[in-house]
Amino acid sequence: MTATRPDAGDAFPAIALETPDGKSVSIADFAGKPAVVFFYPKDNTPGCTTEAKDFTALKPAFDKAGIALLGVSKDPPKSHLKFIEKQELTVPLASDTAADSGQDGLAEALGIWVEKNMYGRTYMGMERTTFLVKPDGTIAQVWRKVKVKNHAETVLEAAKGIA
């Protein structure tokens, strides 16, 4: 596990991730416009579904403000496709499968692939975290250990401030 946890003012790592359509995406693809990259633990779980649906509901407002959106989890692209279809999501998703395979991925570079504890069992997992990235690729704001309720609205208001 990496000890670094980039914060406001640091560069957001330009690590490419696989998308459900078999392509790749990185923060460099959003150069020149602000971007919101939200990391969530697992497709089709209650909190993650609520978060993805909240960002989907606000996607037109993000689009209107010129702000790119991207959701990331360790789930493989095939899982994302099912998640998108089942939940009728319009927010784009990408897979950081490196995290779960022991390789250095984006979550590792951001310090959000962390040890978790549930019911006395410890395991490695994605910490629910959102990054607001400026058009120049530097981090404007970080929300760590996100509570889902009203989070998408809070992020939209903050993002409008740099758009």
PDB file of N, CA and C in Angstrom, residues 82-139:
ATOM      1  N   LYS A  82     -22.952  -4.426 -17.041  1.00  0.00           N
ATOM      2  CA  LYS A  82     -24.169  -4.908 -16.376  1.00  0.00           C
ATOM      3  C   LYS A  82     -24.722  -3.854 -15.413  1.00  0.00           C
ATOM      4  N   PHE A  83     -23.820  -3.191 -14.675  1.00  0.00           N
ATOM      5  CA  PHE A  83     -24.205  -2.144 -13.719  1.00  0.00           C
ATOM      6  C   PHE A  83     -24.887  -0.993 -14.460  1.00  0.00           C
ATOM      7  N   ILE A  84     -24.292  -0.554 -15.560  1.00  0.00           N
ATOM      8  CA  ILE A  84     -24.836   0.542 -16.364  1.00  0.00           C
ATOM      9  C   ILE A  84     -26.233   0.183 -16.874  1.00  0.00           C
ATOM     10  N   GLU A  85     -26.362  -1.019 -17.419  1.00  0.00           N
ATOM     11  CA  GLU A  85     -27.655  -1.452 -17.966  1.00  0.00           C
ATOM     12  C   GLU A  85     -28.707  -1.612 -16.874  1.00  0.00           C
ATOM     13  N   LYS A  86     -28.358  -2.296 -15.803  1.00  0.00           N
ATOM     14  CA  LYS A  86     -29.318  -2.566 -14.728  1.00  0.00           C
ATOM     15  C   LYS A  86     -29.808  -1.277 -14.072  1.00  0.00           C
ATOM     16  N   GLN A  87     -28.894  -0.330 -13.843  1.00  0.00           N
ATOM     17  CA  GLN A  87     -29.243   0.890 -13.114  1.00  0.00           C
ATOM     18  C   GLN A  87     -29.539   2.083 -14.038  1.00  0.00           C
ATOM     19  N   GLU A  88     -29.472   1.858 -15.355  1.00  0.00           N
ATOM     20  CA  GLU A  88     -29.716   2.916 -16.343  1.00  0.00           C
ATOM     21  C   GLU A  88     -28.812   4.122 -16.102  1.00  0.00           C
ATOM     22  N   LEU A  89     -27.534   3.846 -15.940  1.00  0.00           N
ATOM     23  CA  LEU A  89     -26.553   4.901 -15.671  1.00  0.00           C
ATOM     24  C   LEU A  89     -26.123   5.583 -16.969  1.00  0.00           C
ATOM     25  N   THR A  90     -25.901   6.882 -16.896  1.00  0.00           N
ATOM     26  CA  THR A  90     -25.351   7.620 -18.035  1.00  0.00           C
ATOM     27  C   THR A  90     -23.954   8.154 -17.734  1.00  0.00           C
ATOM     28  N   VAL A  91     -23.543   8.054 -16.487  1.00  0.00           N
ATOM     29  CA  VAL A  91     -22.201   8.503 -16.108  1.00  0.00           C
ATOM     30  C   VAL A  91     -21.189   7.449 -16.594  1.00  0.00           C
ATOM     31  N   PRO A  92     -20.096   7.880 -17.240  1.00  0.00           N
ATOM     32  CA  PRO A  92     -19.113   6.906 -17.713  1.00  0.00           C
ATOM     33  C   PRO A  92     -18.365   6.246 -16.553  1.00  0.00           C
ATOM     34  N   LEU A  93     -18.053   4.957 -16.730  1.00  0.00           N
ATOM     35  CA  LEU A  93     -17.339   4.192 -15.717  1.00  0.00           C
ATOM     36  C   LEU A  93     -16.050   3.631 -16.308  1.00  0.00           C
ATOM     37  N   ALA A  94     -15.071   3.403 -15.437  1.00  0.00           N
ATOM     38  CA  ALA A  94     -13.802   2.803 -15.844  1.00  0.00           C
ATOM     39  C   ALA A  94     -13.358   1.822 -14.762  1.00  0.00           C
ATOM     40  N   SER A  95     -12.517   0.885 -15.178  1.00  0.00           N
ATOM     41  CA  SER A  95     -12.072  -0.186 -14.282  1.00  0.00           C
ATOM     42  C   SER A  95     -10.616  -0.010 -13.874  1.00  0.00           C
ATOM     43  N   ASP A  96     -10.371  -0.029 -12.577  1.00  0.00           N
ATOM     44  CA  ASP A  96      -9.011  -0.046 -12.051  1.00  0.00           C
ATOM     45  C   ASP A  96      -8.751  -1.456 -11.533  1.00  0.00           C
ATOM     46  N   THR A  97      -8.658  -2.408 -12.465  1.00  0.00           N
ATOM     47  CA  THR A  97      -8.491  -3.807 -12.091  1.00  0.00           C
ATOM     48  C   THR A  97      -7.102  -4.090 -11.535  1.00  0.00           C
ATOM     49  N   ALA A  98      -6.154  -3.183 -11.761  1.00  0.00           N
ATOM     50  CA  ALA A  98      -4.804  -3.372 -11.221  1.00  0.00           C
ATOM     51  C   ALA A  98      -4.839  -3.451  -9.699  1.00  0.00           C
ATOM     52  N   ALA A  99      -5.711  -2.650  -9.105  1.00  0.00           N
ATOM     53  CA  ALA A  99      -5.785  -2.598  -7.642  1.00  0.00           C
ATOM     54  C   ALA A  99      -6.003  -3.981  -7.043  1.00  0.00           C
ATOM     55  N   ASP A 100      -6.921  -4.740  -7.608  1.00  0.00           N
ATOM     56  CA  ASP A 100      -7.277  -6.036  -7.052  1.00  0.00           C
ATOM     57  C   ASP A 100      -6.280  -7.134  -7.433  1.00  0.00           C
ATOM     58  N   SER A 101      -5.399  -6.851  -8.395  1.00  0.00           N
ATOM     59  CA  SER A 101      -4.451  -7.872  -8.851  1.00  0.00           C
ATOM     60  C   SER A 101      -3.069  -7.713  -8.230  1.00  0.00           C
ATOM     61  N   GLY A 102      -2.928  -6.725  -7.351  1.00  0.00           N
ATOM     62  CA  GLY A 102      -1.639  -6.511  -6.701  1.00  0.00           C
ATOM     63  C   GLY A 102      -0.702  -5.621  -7.494  1.00  0.00           C
ATOM     64  N   GLN A 103      -1.158  -5.132  -8.639  1.00  0.00           N
ATOM     65  CA  GLN A 103      -0.346  -4.223  -9.445  1.00  0.00           C
ATOM     66  C   GLN A 103      -0.618  -2.790  -9.002  1.00  0.00           C
ATOM     67  N   ASP A 104       0.253  -1.885  -9.420  1.00  0.00           N
ATOM     68  CA  ASP A 104       0.048  -0.478  -9.097  1.00  0.00           C
ATOM     69  C   ASP A 104      -0.921   0.131 -10.101  1.00  0.00           C
ATOM     70  N   GLY A 105      -2.088   0.516  -9.622  1.00  0.00           N
ATOM     71  CA  GLY A 105      -3.082   1.163 -10.460  1.00  0.00           C
ATOM     72  C   GLY A 105      -3.305   2.584 -10.004  1.00  0.00           C
ATOM     73  N   LEU A 106      -4.361   3.168 -10.502  1.00  0.00           N
ATOM     74  CA  LEU A 106      -4.682   4.549 -10.159  1.00  0.00           C
ATOM     75  C   LEU A 106      -5.045   4.683  -8.679  1.00  0.00           C
ATOM     76  N   ALA A 107      -5.853   3.758  -8.163  1.00  0.00           N
ATOM     77  CA  ALA A 107      -6.236   3.831  -6.746  1.00  0.00           C
ATOM     78  C   ALA A 107      -5.013   3.753  -5.839  1.00  0.00           C
ATOM     79  N   GLU A 108      -4.071   2.904  -6.205  1.00  0.00           N
ATOM     80  CA  GLU A 108      -2.826   2.782  -5.438  1.00  0.00           C
ATOM     81  C   GLU A 108      -2.051   4.102  -5.491  1.00  0.00           C
ATOM     82  N   ALA A 109      -1.956   4.688  -6.685  1.00  0.00           N
ATOM     83  CA  ALA A 109      -1.221   5.950  -6.851  1.00  0.00           C
ATOM     84  C   ALA A 109      -1.862   7.082  -6.056  1.00  0.00           C
ATOM     85  N   LEU A 110      -3.174   6.993  -5.857  1.00  0.00           N
ATOM     86  CA  LEU A 110      -3.894   8.033  -5.121  1.00  0.00           C
ATOM     87  C   LEU A 110      -4.005   7.734  -3.627  1.00  0.00           C
ATOM     88  N   GLY A 111      -3.498   6.580  -3.211  1.00  0.00           N
ATOM     89  CA  GLY A 111      -3.535   6.214  -1.799  1.00  0.00           C
ATOM     90  C   GLY A 111      -4.914   5.849  -1.302  1.00  0.00           C
ATOM     91  N   ILE A 112      -5.791   5.402  -2.215  1.00  0.00           N
ATOM     92  CA  ILE A 112      -7.152   5.057  -1.801  1.00  0.00           C
ATOM     93  C   ILE A 112      -7.438   3.561  -1.925  1.00  0.00           C
ATOM     94  N   TRP A 113      -6.418   2.753  -2.230  1.00  0.00           N
ATOM     95  CA  TRP A 113      -6.522   1.298  -2.147  1.00  0.00           C
ATOM     96  C   TRP A 113      -6.016   0.978  -0.752  1.00  0.00           C
ATOM     97  N   VAL A 114      -6.931   0.760   0.176  1.00  0.00           N
ATOM     98  CA  VAL A 114      -6.590   0.732   1.594  1.00  0.00           C
ATOM     99  C   VAL A 114      -7.062  -0.547   2.275  1.00  0.00           C
ATOM    100  N   GLU A 115      -6.512  -0.789   3.444  1.00  0.00           N
ATOM    101  CA  GLU A 115      -6.965  -1.917   4.240  1.00  0.00           C
ATOM    102  C   GLU A 115      -8.291  -1.544   4.883  1.00  0.00           C
ATOM    103  N   LYS A 116      -9.257  -2.437   4.734  1.00  0.00           N
ATOM    104  CA  LYS A 116     -10.582  -2.226   5.305  1.00  0.00           C
ATOM    105  C   LYS A 116     -10.876  -3.345   6.286  1.00  0.00           C
ATOM    106  N   ASN A 117     -11.872  -3.126   7.115  1.00  0.00           N
ATOM    107  CA  ASN A 117     -12.249  -4.115   8.120  1.00  0.00           C
ATOM    108  C   ASN A 117     -13.767  -4.202   8.154  1.00  0.00           C
ATOM    109  N   MET A 118     -14.296  -5.403   7.920  1.00  0.00           N
ATOM    110  CA  MET A 118     -15.734  -5.601   8.005  1.00  0.00           C
ATOM    111  C   MET A 118     -16.009  -6.914   8.729  1.00  0.00           C
ATOM    112  N   TYR A 119     -16.801  -6.837   9.769  1.00  0.00           N
ATOM    113  CA  TYR A 119     -17.158  -8.018  10.558  1.00  0.00           C
ATOM    114  C   TYR A 119     -15.918  -8.776  11.034  1.00  0.00           C
ATOM    115  N   GLY A 120     -14.883  -8.020  11.401  1.00  0.00           N
ATOM    116  CA  GLY A 120     -13.666  -8.615  11.926  1.00  0.00           C
ATOM    117  C   GLY A 120     -12.706  -9.151  10.883  1.00  0.00           C
ATOM    118  N   ARG A 121     -13.078  -9.032   9.613  1.00  0.00           N
ATOM    119  CA  ARG A 121     -12.216  -9.510   8.528  1.00  0.00           C
ATOM    120  C   ARG A 121     -11.536  -8.309   7.876  1.00  0.00           C
ATOM    121  N   THR A 122     -10.215  -8.385   7.726  1.00  0.00           N
ATOM    122  CA  THR A 122      -9.509  -7.303   7.044  1.00  0.00           C
ATOM    123  C   THR A 122      -9.232  -7.711   5.607  1.00  0.00           C
ATOM    124  N   TYR A 123      -9.301  -6.740   4.732  1.00  0.00           N
ATOM    125  CA  TYR A 123      -9.085  -6.961   3.302  1.00  0.00           C
ATOM    126  C   TYR A 123      -8.711  -5.631   2.663  1.00  0.00           C
ATOM    127  N   MET A 124      -8.191  -5.682   1.452  1.00  0.00           N
ATOM    128  CA  MET A 124      -7.861  -4.469   0.712  1.00  0.00           C
ATOM    129  C   MET A 124      -9.064  -4.070  -0.137  1.00  0.00           C
ATOM    130  N   GLY A 125      -9.346  -2.776  -0.177  1.00  0.00           N
ATOM    131  CA  GLY A 125     -10.487  -2.308  -0.950  1.00  0.00           C
ATOM    132  C   GLY A 125     -10.375  -0.833  -1.290  1.00  0.00           C
ATOM    133  N   MET A 126     -11.285  -0.399  -2.129  1.00  0.00           N
ATOM    134  CA  MET A 126     -11.334   0.979  -2.593  1.00  0.00           C
ATOM    135  C   MET A 126     -12.006   1.856  -1.541  1.00  0.00           C
ATOM    136  N   GLU A 127     -11.326   2.919  -1.154  1.00  0.00           N
ATOM    137  CA  GLU A 127     -11.919   3.895  -0.240  1.00  0.00           C
ATOM    138  C   GLU A 127     -12.771   4.849  -1.075  1.00  0.00           C
ATOM    139  N   ARG A 128     -14.033   5.018  -0.709  1.00  0.00           N
ATOM    140  CA  ARG A 128     -14.920   5.902  -1.464  1.00  0.00           C
ATOM    141  C   ARG A 128     -14.371   7.330  -1.389  1.00  0.00           C
ATOM    142  N   THR A 129     -13.888   7.809  -2.512  1.00  0.00           N
ATOM    143  CA  THR A 129     -13.193   9.099  -2.579  1.00  0.00           C
ATOM    144  C   THR A 129     -13.547   9.791  -3.885  1.00  0.00           C
ATOM    145  N   THR A 130     -13.666  11.099  -3.863  1.00  0.00           N
ATOM    146  CA  THR A 130     -13.933  11.873  -5.074  1.00  0.00           C
ATOM    147  C   THR A 130     -12.867  12.944  -5.223  1.00  0.00           C
ATOM    148  N   PHE A 131     -12.390  13.083  -6.467  1.00  0.00           N
ATOM    149  CA  PHE A 131     -11.395  14.095  -6.804  1.00  0.00           C
ATOM    150  C   PHE A 131     -11.988  15.085  -7.792  1.00  0.00           C
ATOM    151  N   LEU A 132     -11.828  16.367  -7.509  1.00  0.00           N
ATOM    152  CA  LEU A 132     -12.163  17.430  -8.449  1.00  0.00           C
ATOM    153  C   LEU A 132     -10.842  17.889  -9.042  1.00  0.00           C
ATOM    154  N   VAL A 133     -10.718  17.751 -10.362  1.00  0.00           N
ATOM    155  CA  VAL A 133      -9.461  18.030 -11.044  1.00  0.00           C
ATOM    156  C   VAL A 133      -9.617  19.263 -11.932  1.00  0.00           C
ATOM    157  N   LYS A 134      -8.679  20.184 -11.809  1.00  0.00           N
ATOM    158  CA  LYS A 134      -8.696  21.412 -12.606  1.00  0.00           C
ATOM    159  C   LYS A 134      -8.362  21.106 -14.066  1.00  0.00           C
ATOM    160  N   PRO A 135      -8.676  22.039 -14.960  1.00  0.00           N
ATOM    161  CA  PRO A 135      -8.372  21.836 -16.380  1.00  0.00           C
ATOM    162  C   PRO A 135      -6.889  21.552 -16.660  1.00  0.00           C
ATOM    163  N   ASP A 136      -5.987  21.989 -15.779  1.00  0.00           N
ATOM    164  CA  ASP A 136      -4.551  21.752 -15.986  1.00  0.00           C
ATOM    165  C   ASP A 136      -4.085  20.401 -15.435  1.00  0.00           C
ATOM    166  N   GLY A 137      -5.022  19.604 -14.891  1.00  0.00           N
ATOM    167  CA  GLY A 137      -4.671  18.273 -14.395  1.00  0.00           C
ATOM    168  C   GLY A 137      -4.249  18.224 -12.940  1.00  0.00           C
ATOM    169  N   THR A 138      -4.314  19.348 -12.247  1.00  0.00           N
ATOM    170  CA  THR A 138      -3.998  19.336 -10.825  1.00  0.00           C
ATOM    171  C   THR A 138      -5.285  19.177 -10.015  1.00  0.00           C
ATOM    172  N   ILE A 139      -5.136  18.623  -8.834  1.00  0.00           N
ATOM    173  CA  ILE A 139      -6.289  18.371  -7.970  1.00  0.00           C
ATOM    174  C   ILE A 139      -6.728  19.682  -7.319  1.00  0.00           C
TER     175      ILE A 139
END
